[in-house]
Structure formats: C-alpha cells, structure tokens
C-alpha cells in the first residue's frame, strides 16, 4: 500500500533536517549525554562518541530513512513493501510492528520526564515572581504534580501532531530548533563567566586517551549514539517517508547526524562547566570513588542548586534552561506520537486530528498508570523500551534492510536525488557495512545490556 500521491511531504530541506534532528534531539542529548560524559571521563567519552556516531549510527540512519522513503508509508507498510515474497511480507510487517512499539513505549515514560521539566519551568517562573509555596510544590515530587506536568506535556505534543507534517511538525521544528541553539549560546556565555567553569571545560574537551579503550566507556558511547539518533525508534523511518524523492538521502542523513551531534556536544559545553561551577559553589557532585552522585537527577538537582546560588540572574537563567529542555523534549515527543498516528490514519483513512487525540490519549492513560505506580513501573518501562526494545528493533531494521531488501532496489532508492550514487565510495562500502558490521555492533549493545 503505497500512498505516493496523496501523502504530505516536508516543504523544504531545512524543514526536514530540523524536524528529523528535532526528533533525535531530546533529553538524551541534553540530559543523557552530559551525564554519560561526566560519568565516563569527560573528553575520552566525547572522543569515542563522535567516532561511533559516524561509524555506527550514521550508516543505520541512512537505512532507516531509505526504507521509509522507499515505502512512502507508515513503518508496517514500508517494511512490507521491501519484498515480494509472501513470508517476507509477513516478517516485514512484524518488524514494522516491533518498531512501532518503541516510540509508544518510550513516549509513555518520556512524557513523565517532560512533565517534570515543564513543572521546573513553571517553578523557575514562580520563583522569579516570589511565589515560593507554589514553586516548592512544583519542585516537589508528588503524584499530583507529576500528573499535572505529564498531561500538559501530552496536550502540547498532540496539538502539534494533529496539525500535520507541514503545519504542525515542520512549522514548529523550524521555530523550536533555532530557539534551542540561541538559548544554548546565551547559557554557555553566562556559565563561562562563572568561577570554576574553565575546569569543567577542560575536563570535557581534553581527552585522557588511556581511558578511550575502556570497554564500559565504549559500550556507553555506542548506546548513547543509538538513542541520540533514535536508531530503531521508527521516527527516522516515518520522517524519511515524508521526504521528497528529489533529495539526496545520504546527504540529508549526514545533515541530521551533524545537527543532532552538535546539540549533544553543545549540551556538554553548557552542562559540564555548570557542574564544575556548582562544585566551586560547594555542591557535591562526585562521590569518593569518582562516580556521579546523582546521575539520573543531575538536571533536577545540581543545576537548579547552581542557579539558586547565583541570585536573580541565576533565576532568570533557570527559566531559560528549563524552557530549552521543554523544547528539546517536545521536538522528540512529536516524532514519537507521529509514528502510530501515521499508521492508523493511513490504514483506516481516519482524520488526523481525531486520530492524534485518541492515540495520544491512550498512551497518556498508560503514563497515568505509571505515575500512580511510579516506584514499580517507571524504571521497568524505561529499561524495557531503551535497553531491549529499541536495540532489538534497530537490529531487525538492519537485518531486513541489509539482507531482505535487494541490493538493486536499495541502489535505485538512493539514486533518487543522488544520480552519481552508484559510482561513489559510499555505494562501495555502505551495503556490506549494513549487512555485516552494523548488525554485529548492535548485537554487542544488546549483549552488553544483559551482562
């Protein structure tokens, strides 16, 4: 079922790159990446991460986007269209369904974190207004607060997705992503003017090459790279399906990779010096053994403490910082909700608006269940989605794209918008790389999460 003619596409290259990069840029970049870097030797982690992004994640991103653009449909129908074999079609549909489960499962816990961030943004504003009671409630951890934040986050996500590709996703991505870079730049300049920031910058930018071969560091960097570019998360497949055939696909994938990696890199430039500023102001960050004390709550404990210690300007910058995190979280959540919405509205010809409300509402219900059973469910859902489901889907996409999708069909797809593809060095390396090297590396990540 191909819907080439009636299907919406992105209106511009910039729109596509910013939307796809927005899908990839999320809390993984701004919260996860600096935390991982701080836990794994700063500069050494950054060096390994940059190598692995281009060696592992980029070739797989090209596969996922190519499958989407070739199928011009939702993940299930795009996977089915890669082969004419009846059994192959069934397996393809199954792989598509596994892939689709990833954004839905991730959104269920991600929106709760998005809700915390919105609450912290409101708290930063009420702090400025001197409403300390409301502020402390918003910063406190309660079922009511978590519920409020989560529902506001879903509301914003659904409102953007229901407006469609051009009027919703593209329009908001081209506004939110530049805003993200501007806010980062302002925050970076401000933090670098504080005592202790230079030490943090050195720790982040100067690699200790002895640590580069550490197995734990390499696996952490590889896992972070996957999640950062949402490999196996279906978002890139669905955005690829909205990409015009006139575009050079490897070039587009490289642009997305560069924007996404830049955001992670810049997030490190802001957060690592901020941690050292906080340490300079007496906030304890590292334990005796050199491990991070609160890696999971770095963004919610260390940075607000630093902002508090810097007076009124610090409070203003707390608003900027949590606004920035809200933007990053939203650009990702809209791509997660888009995956099931595209499937249902294409399969059953339902209007996008009501489909967005119904599916968003159903996933929101699951999130509400998690909020009410936070201790037992949150960590479990997060681990199942990111450590097992997503790498498994990535492996399946890779194997299907590498082995089942014929070489001739792959080449034909990449020659759209890139006529000289067949003669390029990329064409010589990429097909066998996706067949052999990528599945091996993804299997290593899955194996590492079990050991």
Coordinates of C-alpha atoms in Angstrom, one line a residue:
X1 CA 0.0 0.0 0.0
X2 CA 1.9 3.0 -1.3
X3 CA 0.5 6.4 -0.9
X4 CA 2.9 8.4 -3.0
X5 CA 0.5 11.0 -4.5
X6 CA -1.8 11.9 -1.6
X7 CA 0.9 11.8 1.0
X8 CA 2.2 15.0 2.7
X9 CA 5.9 15.8 2.3
X10 CA 8.1 18.3 4.1
X11 CA 8.1 21.7 2.4
X12 CA 11.8 22.4 2.5
X13 CA 15.2 20.7 3.1
X14 CA 15.7 22.9 6.2
X15 CA 12.3 21.9 7.5
X16 CA 13.1 18.2 7.1
X17 CA 16.6 18.5 8.6
X18 CA 15.3 20.5 11.6
X19 CA 12.3 18.2 12.2
X20 CA 14.4 15.0 11.9
X21 CA 17.2 16.5 14.0
X22 CA 14.5 17.6 16.5
X23 CA 13.2 14.0 16.6
X24 CA 16.7 12.9 17.5
X25 CA 17.5 15.9 19.8
X26 CA 15.8 15.2 23.1
X27 CA 16.5 14.7 26.7
X28 CA 19.1 12.0 25.6
X29 CA 21.3 14.8 24.2
X30 CA 20.8 17.5 26.9
X31 CA 20.3 15.3 29.9
X32 CA 21.7 11.9 29.0
X33 CA 24.8 12.9 27.0
X34 CA 26.4 15.3 29.5
X35 CA 25.6 12.8 32.3
X36 CA 27.3 9.9 30.4
X37 CA 30.3 12.2 29.6
X38 CA 30.6 13.2 33.3
X39 CA 30.4 9.5 34.4
X40 CA 32.9 8.2 31.8
X41 CA 35.9 10.5 31.9
X42 CA 34.6 13.6 30.0
X43 CA 36.9 14.2 27.0
X44 CA 37.6 10.5 26.4
X45 CA 33.8 9.7 26.2
X46 CA 33.3 12.6 23.8
X47 CA 36.0 11.4 21.5
X48 CA 34.7 7.8 21.4
X49 CA 31.1 9.0 21.0
X50 CA 32.0 11.2 18.0
X51 CA 33.8 8.3 16.3
X52 CA 31.0 5.9 16.9
X53 CA 28.2 8.2 15.8
X54 CA 29.7 8.3 12.3
X55 CA 31.0 4.7 12.2
X56 CA 27.8 3.0 13.6
X57 CA 24.8 5.3 13.8
X58 CA 25.0 7.2 10.5
X59 CA 25.0 4.2 8.2
X60 CA 22.0 2.8 10.1
X61 CA 20.2 6.1 9.9
X62 CA 20.6 6.0 6.1
X63 CA 19.0 2.5 6.1
X64 CA 16.0 3.6 8.2
X65 CA 15.4 6.8 6.2
X66 CA 15.7 4.9 2.9
X67 CA 13.2 2.2 4.0
X68 CA 10.7 5.0 4.9
X69 CA 11.2 6.9 1.6
X70 CA 11.0 3.8 -0.5
X71 CA 7.8 2.7 1.1
X72 CA 6.2 6.2 1.3
X73 CA 4.1 4.8 4.1
X74 CA 3.9 4.0 7.8
X75 CA 6.6 1.6 9.3
X76 CA 4.5 -1.5 8.9
X77 CA 3.6 -1.0 5.2
X78 CA 7.1 0.4 4.4
X79 CA 8.7 -2.8 5.7
X80 CA 6.2 -5.0 3.8
X81 CA 7.0 -3.2 0.6
X82 CA 10.7 -4.2 0.6
X83 CA 10.0 -7.7 -0.7
X84 CA 7.5 -9.5 -2.9
X85 CA 7.9 -12.8 -1.0
X86 CA 4.7 -13.6 0.9
X87 CA 6.6 -14.8 4.0
X88 CA 9.0 -11.9 3.7
X89 CA 6.0 -9.5 3.7
X90 CA 4.7 -11.1 6.9
X91 CA 8.1 -10.9 8.6
X92 CA 8.4 -7.3 7.4
X93 CA 5.0 -6.3 8.9
X94 CA 6.1 -7.9 12.2
X95 CA 9.4 -6.0 12.2
X96 CA 7.3 -2.8 11.5
X97 CA 5.0 -3.6 14.5
X98 CA 8.0 -4.2 16.8
X99 CA 9.5 -0.9 15.5
X100 CA 6.2 0.9 16.2
X101 CA 6.1 -0.4 19.8
X102 CA 9.3 1.5 20.5
X103 CA 8.1 5.2 20.2
X104 CA 4.8 4.3 22.0
X105 CA 6.7 2.6 24.9
X106 CA 9.3 5.4 25.1
X107 CA 6.6 8.1 25.0
X108 CA 4.9 6.5 28.0
X109 CA 7.8 7.3 30.3
X110 CA 9.4 10.1 28.4
X111 CA 6.3 12.3 28.8
X112 CA 6.5 11.9 32.5
X113 CA 10.1 13.3 32.5
X114 CA 8.8 16.0 30.0
X115 CA 6.2 16.8 32.6
X116 CA 8.8 17.2 35.4
X117 CA 10.7 19.7 33.1
X118 CA 7.5 21.7 32.5
X119 CA 6.9 21.8 36.2
X120 CA 10.5 23.0 36.8
X121 CA 10.0 25.7 34.1
X122 CA 6.8 26.9 35.9
X123 CA 8.7 26.7 39.3
X124 CA 11.5 28.9 37.8
X125 CA 8.9 31.4 36.8
X126 CA 7.1 31.4 40.2
X127 CA 10.5 31.7 41.9
X128 CA 11.0 35.0 40.0
X129 CA 7.6 36.2 41.0
X130 CA 8.3 35.3 44.6
X131 CA 5.5 32.7 44.9
X132 CA 7.6 30.3 47.0
X133 CA 4.8 28.0 48.1
X134 CA 3.7 27.2 44.5
X135 CA 7.3 26.9 43.5
X136 CA 8.2 24.4 46.2
X137 CA 5.1 22.3 45.2
X138 CA 6.2 22.3 41.6
X139 CA 9.7 21.2 42.5
X140 CA 8.4 18.6 45.0
X141 CA 7.8 15.0 43.9
X142 CA 4.1 14.2 44.2
X143 CA 1.6 12.2 42.2
X144 CA -0.5 15.3 41.6
X145 CA 2.5 17.4 40.4
X146 CA 3.6 14.5 38.1
X147 CA 0.1 14.1 36.7
X148 CA -0.3 17.8 36.0
X149 CA 3.1 18.0 34.2
X150 CA 2.5 14.8 32.2
X151 CA -0.9 15.9 31.0
X152 CA 0.3 19.4 29.9
X153 CA 3.2 17.7 28.0
X154 CA 0.7 15.4 26.2
X155 CA -1.6 18.3 25.4
X156 CA 1.3 20.3 23.7
X157 CA 2.5 17.2 21.8
X158 CA -1.0 16.3 20.5
X159 CA -1.7 19.9 19.4
X160 CA 1.4 19.9 17.2
X161 CA 0.9 16.4 15.7
X162 CA -2.8 16.9 14.9
X163 CA -1.8 19.9 12.6
X164 CA 0.0 17.6 10.2
X165 CA 3.5 17.4 8.7
X166 CA 3.9 21.0 7.2
X167 CA 1.6 23.0 9.5
X168 CA 2.5 21.0 12.7
X169 CA 5.8 19.2 12.7
X170 CA 7.7 21.3 10.2
X171 CA 6.3 24.6 11.3
X172 CA 7.2 24.0 15.0
X173 CA 10.5 22.3 14.4
X174 CA 11.8 25.2 12.3
X175 CA 10.9 27.6 15.2
X176 CA 11.9 25.5 18.2
X177 CA 15.2 24.1 16.9
X178 CA 16.8 27.6 16.2
X179 CA 15.4 28.8 19.6
X180 CA 17.2 25.8 21.1
X181 CA 20.6 26.9 19.7
X182 CA 20.1 30.5 20.7
X183 CA 19.2 29.6 24.3
X184 CA 22.2 27.3 24.4
X185 CA 24.6 30.1 23.2
X186 CA 23.2 32.5 25.8
X187 CA 23.5 30.0 28.6
X188 CA 27.1 29.0 27.5
X189 CA 28.4 32.6 27.6
X190 CA 26.8 33.1 31.0
X191 CA 28.1 30.0 32.6
X192 CA 31.7 30.5 31.2
X193 CA 31.7 33.8 33.2
X194 CA 31.4 31.9 36.5
X195 CA 34.2 30.7 38.7
X196 CA 35.2 27.0 38.1
X197 CA 33.7 26.9 34.5
X198 CA 37.1 26.6 32.8
X199 CA 38.0 23.5 34.8
X200 CA 34.8 21.9 33.6
X201 CA 35.5 22.9 30.0
X202 CA 39.0 21.3 30.2
X203 CA 37.6 18.1 31.7
X204 CA 35.1 17.9 28.8
X205 CA 37.3 18.8 25.8
X206 CA 40.7 17.3 26.7
X207 CA 40.5 13.5 26.3
X208 CA 42.5 11.2 28.5
X209 CA 43.5 8.7 25.8
X210 CA 44.2 6.0 28.3
X211 CA 40.5 5.8 29.1
X212 CA 39.5 5.6 25.4
X213 CA 39.8 1.8 25.3
X214 CA 37.7 1.2 28.4
X215 CA 35.0 -1.4 27.5
X216 CA 32.4 0.2 29.6
X217 CA 33.1 3.6 28.1
X218 CA 32.9 2.3 24.5
X219 CA 29.6 0.5 25.1
X220 CA 28.1 3.5 26.9
X221 CA 29.1 5.7 23.9
X222 CA 27.7 3.3 21.4
X223 CA 24.4 3.0 23.3
X224 CA 24.2 6.8 23.7
X225 CA 24.8 7.2 20.0
X226 CA 21.9 4.9 19.1
X227 CA 19.4 6.5 21.4
X228 CA 20.6 10.0 20.5
X229 CA 19.9 9.4 16.8
X230 CA 16.7 7.4 17.7
X231 CA 18.1 4.4 15.7
X232 CA 15.4 1.7 15.8
X233 CA 12.9 4.2 17.2
X234 CA 10.8 4.5 14.0
X235 CA 10.9 8.3 13.9
X236 CA 13.5 8.4 11.2
X237 CA 11.7 5.9 9.1
X238 CA 8.4 7.9 9.3
X239 CA 10.2 11.2 8.6
X240 CA 12.0 9.5 5.7
X241 CA 8.6 8.6 4.3
X242 CA 7.7 12.3 4.1
X243 CA 10.9 13.1 2.3
X244 CA 10.8 14.1 -1.4
X245 CA 12.4 11.7 -3.9
X246 CA 14.3 14.7 -5.3
X247 CA 16.5 14.9 -2.1
X248 CA 20.0 13.4 -1.7
X249 CA 19.3 10.9 1.1
X250 CA 22.8 10.2 2.4
X251 CA 23.4 14.0 2.5
X252 CA 20.2 14.6 4.4
X253 CA 21.1 11.8 6.9
X254 CA 24.5 13.4 7.3
X255 CA 22.9 16.8 8.0
X256 CA 20.6 15.3 10.6
X257 CA 23.6 13.5 12.2
X258 CA 25.6 16.7 12.3
X259 CA 22.8 18.8 13.8
X260 CA 22.0 16.1 16.4
X261 CA 25.6 15.6 17.4
X262 CA 26.2 19.4 17.6
X263 CA 23.3 19.7 20.1
X264 CA 24.8 16.9 22.3
X265 CA 28.2 18.5 22.0
X266 CA 26.9 22.0 22.9
X267 CA 24.8 20.5 25.8
X268 CA 28.1 19.1 27.2
X269 CA 29.7 22.6 26.7
X270 CA 26.9 24.0 28.9
X271 CA 26.3 21.3 31.5
X272 CA 29.9 20.1 32.3
X273 CA 31.2 23.7 33.1
X274 CA 27.9 24.2 35.0
X275 CA 28.7 21.2 37.1
X276 CA 32.1 22.5 38.0
X277 CA 30.6 25.9 38.8
X278 CA 28.2 24.1 41.2
X279 CA 31.2 22.3 42.7
X280 CA 33.0 25.6 43.1
X281 CA 29.9 26.8 44.9
X282 CA 30.0 23.9 47.4
X283 CA 27.6 21.5 45.7
X284 CA 28.9 17.9 45.9
X285 CA 28.7 16.1 42.6
X286 CA 31.2 13.3 42.6
X287 CA 31.4 10.5 45.3
X288 CA 34.8 9.4 46.8
X289 CA 35.2 6.7 44.1
X290 CA 34.8 9.3 41.3
X291 CA 31.3 8.3 40.3
X292 CA 28.5 10.8 39.8
X293 CA 26.3 11.1 42.9
X294 CA 23.1 11.8 41.2
X295 CA 23.5 10.9 37.5
X296 CA 19.8 10.4 37.0
X297 CA 18.8 13.7 38.6
X298 CA 21.7 15.8 37.5
X299 CA 19.4 18.2 35.7
X300 CA 16.9 18.4 38.5
X301 CA 19.3 18.8 41.5
X302 CA 22.8 20.1 40.6
X303 CA 21.8 22.7 38.0
X304 CA 18.9 24.3 40.0
X305 CA 21.3 24.5 43.0
X306 CA 23.8 26.3 40.8
X307 CA 21.2 28.7 39.5
X308 CA 20.0 29.4 43.1
X309 CA 23.5 30.2 44.2
X310 CA 23.8 32.9 41.5
X311 CA 21.0 35.2 42.7
X312 CA 18.4 36.9 40.4
X313 CA 20.4 36.3 37.2
X314 CA 20.6 32.7 38.1
X315 CA 16.8 32.5 38.5
X316 CA 16.4 34.1 35.1
X317 CA 18.7 31.6 33.5
X318 CA 16.9 28.7 35.3
X319 CA 13.8 29.8 33.2
X320 CA 15.9 29.8 30.0
X321 CA 17.4 26.4 30.8
X322 CA 14.1 24.6 31.5
X323 CA 12.5 26.3 28.5
X324 CA 15.3 24.8 26.5
X325 CA 14.8 21.4 27.9
X326 CA 11.0 21.6 27.2
X327 CA 11.7 22.5 23.6
X328 CA 14.1 19.5 23.2
X329 CA 11.6 17.2 24.8
X330 CA 8.8 18.3 22.6
X331 CA 10.7 18.0 19.3
X332 CA 11.2 14.4 20.2
X333 CA 7.7 13.6 21.6
X334 CA 6.0 14.9 18.4
X335 CA 8.0 12.4 16.3
X336 CA 7.1 9.5 18.7
X337 CA 3.4 10.2 18.5
X338 CA 3.6 10.7 14.7
X339 CA 4.5 7.0 14.2
X340 CA 1.2 5.4 15.5
X341 CA -0.8 8.4 14.1
X342 CA 0.6 7.9 10.6
X343 CA -0.2 4.1 10.8
X344 CA -3.8 4.5 11.9
X345 CA -4.7 7.4 9.7
X346 CA -3.3 5.7 6.6
X347 CA -4.6 2.2 7.3
X348 CA -8.1 3.3 8.3
X349 CA -8.4 6.6 6.5
X350 CA -9.2 8.4 9.7
X351 CA -8.9 12.2 10.1
X352 CA -5.5 13.2 11.6
X353 CA -7.0 15.4 14.2
X354 CA -9.1 12.9 16.0
X355 CA -6.5 10.1 15.5
X356 CA -3.9 12.2 17.3
X357 CA -6.3 12.9 20.2
X358 CA -7.4 9.2 20.5
X359 CA -3.9 7.7 20.3
X360 CA -2.3 10.4 22.4
X361 CA -5.0 9.9 25.0
X362 CA -4.4 6.1 25.0
X363 CA -0.7 6.4 25.5
X364 CA -1.4 9.2 28.1
X365 CA -3.5 6.7 30.1
X366 CA -0.6 4.3 30.2
X367 CA 1.5 7.2 31.5
X368 CA -1.1 7.9 34.2
X369 CA -0.8 4.3 35.3
X370 CA 3.0 4.7 35.6
X371 CA 2.6 7.9 37.6
X372 CA 0.3 6.2 40.1
X373 CA 2.7 3.2 40.3
X374 CA 5.9 5.1 39.9
X375 CA 8.3 3.1 42.1
X376 CA 7.5 -0.2 40.4
X377 CA 6.8 0.8 36.8
X378 CA 8.8 3.8 35.7
X379 CA 12.3 2.2 35.8
X380 CA 10.9 -1.0 34.3
X381 CA 9.2 0.6 31.3
X382 CA 12.2 2.9 30.7
X383 CA 14.6 -0.1 30.8
X384 CA 12.4 -2.3 28.6
X385 CA 12.0 0.4 26.0
X386 CA 15.5 1.7 25.7
X387 CA 17.8 -1.2 26.6
X388 CA 15.8 -4.1 25.0
X389 CA 13.0 -3.0 22.6
X390 CA 14.9 -0.2 20.7
X391 CA 18.1 -2.1 20.0
X392 CA 16.1 -5.1 19.0
X393 CA 14.1 -3.1 16.6
X394 CA 17.3 -1.5 15.3
X395 CA 18.8 -4.9 14.7
X396 CA 15.7 -6.1 12.9
X397 CA 15.6 -3.0 10.6
X398 CA 19.3 -3.5 9.9
X399 CA 19.0 -7.2 9.1
X400 CA 15.9 -6.6 6.9
X401 CA 17.4 -3.6 5.2
X402 CA 20.7 -5.4 4.7
X403 CA 19.6 -8.9 3.7
X404 CA 16.0 -9.0 2.6
X405 CA 15.8 -5.7 0.7
X406 CA 17.6 -6.3 -2.7
X407 CA 20.8 -4.5 -3.5
X408 CA 19.3 -3.3 -6.8
X409 CA 16.2 -1.8 -5.0
X410 CA 18.4 -0.1 -2.4
X411 CA 20.6 1.4 -5.1
X412 CA 17.6 2.6 -7.0
X413 CA 16.2 4.3 -3.9
X414 CA 19.4 6.1 -3.1
X415 CA 19.9 7.2 -6.8
X416 CA 16.8 9.3 -6.4
X417 CA 18.2 12.8 -5.8
X418 CA 21.8 11.4 -6.0
X419 CA 22.3 10.1 -9.6
X420 CA 26.0 9.5 -9.1
X421 CA 25.4 7.3 -6.0
X422 CA 26.4 4.0 -7.9
X423 CA 29.9 5.3 -8.6
X424 CA 30.6 6.8 -5.2
X425 CA 32.8 5.3 -2.4
X426 CA 29.7 5.3 -0.2
X427 CA 28.0 2.8 -2.6
X428 CA 31.0 0.5 -2.3
X429 CA 31.2 0.4 1.5
X430 CA 27.6 1.0 2.7
X431 CA 25.7 -2.1 1.5
X432 CA 28.1 -4.7 3.0
X433 CA 28.7 -2.5 6.1
X434 CA 24.9 -2.6 6.8
X435 CA 24.8 -6.3 6.1
X436 CA 27.7 -7.4 8.4
X437 CA 29.3 -4.6 10.5
X438 CA 26.2 -2.8 11.8
X439 CA 24.3 -6.0 13.0
X440 CA 27.4 -7.1 14.8
X441 CA 27.7 -3.8 16.6
X442 CA 24.0 -3.6 17.5
X443 CA 24.2 -7.2 18.8
X444 CA 27.1 -6.1 21.0
X445 CA 25.0 -3.3 22.5
X446 CA 22.1 -5.7 23.2
X447 CA 24.5 -8.3 24.7
X448 CA 26.1 -5.6 26.9
X449 CA 22.7 -4.6 28.4
X450 CA 22.2 -8.2 29.5
X451 CA 25.7 -8.6 31.1

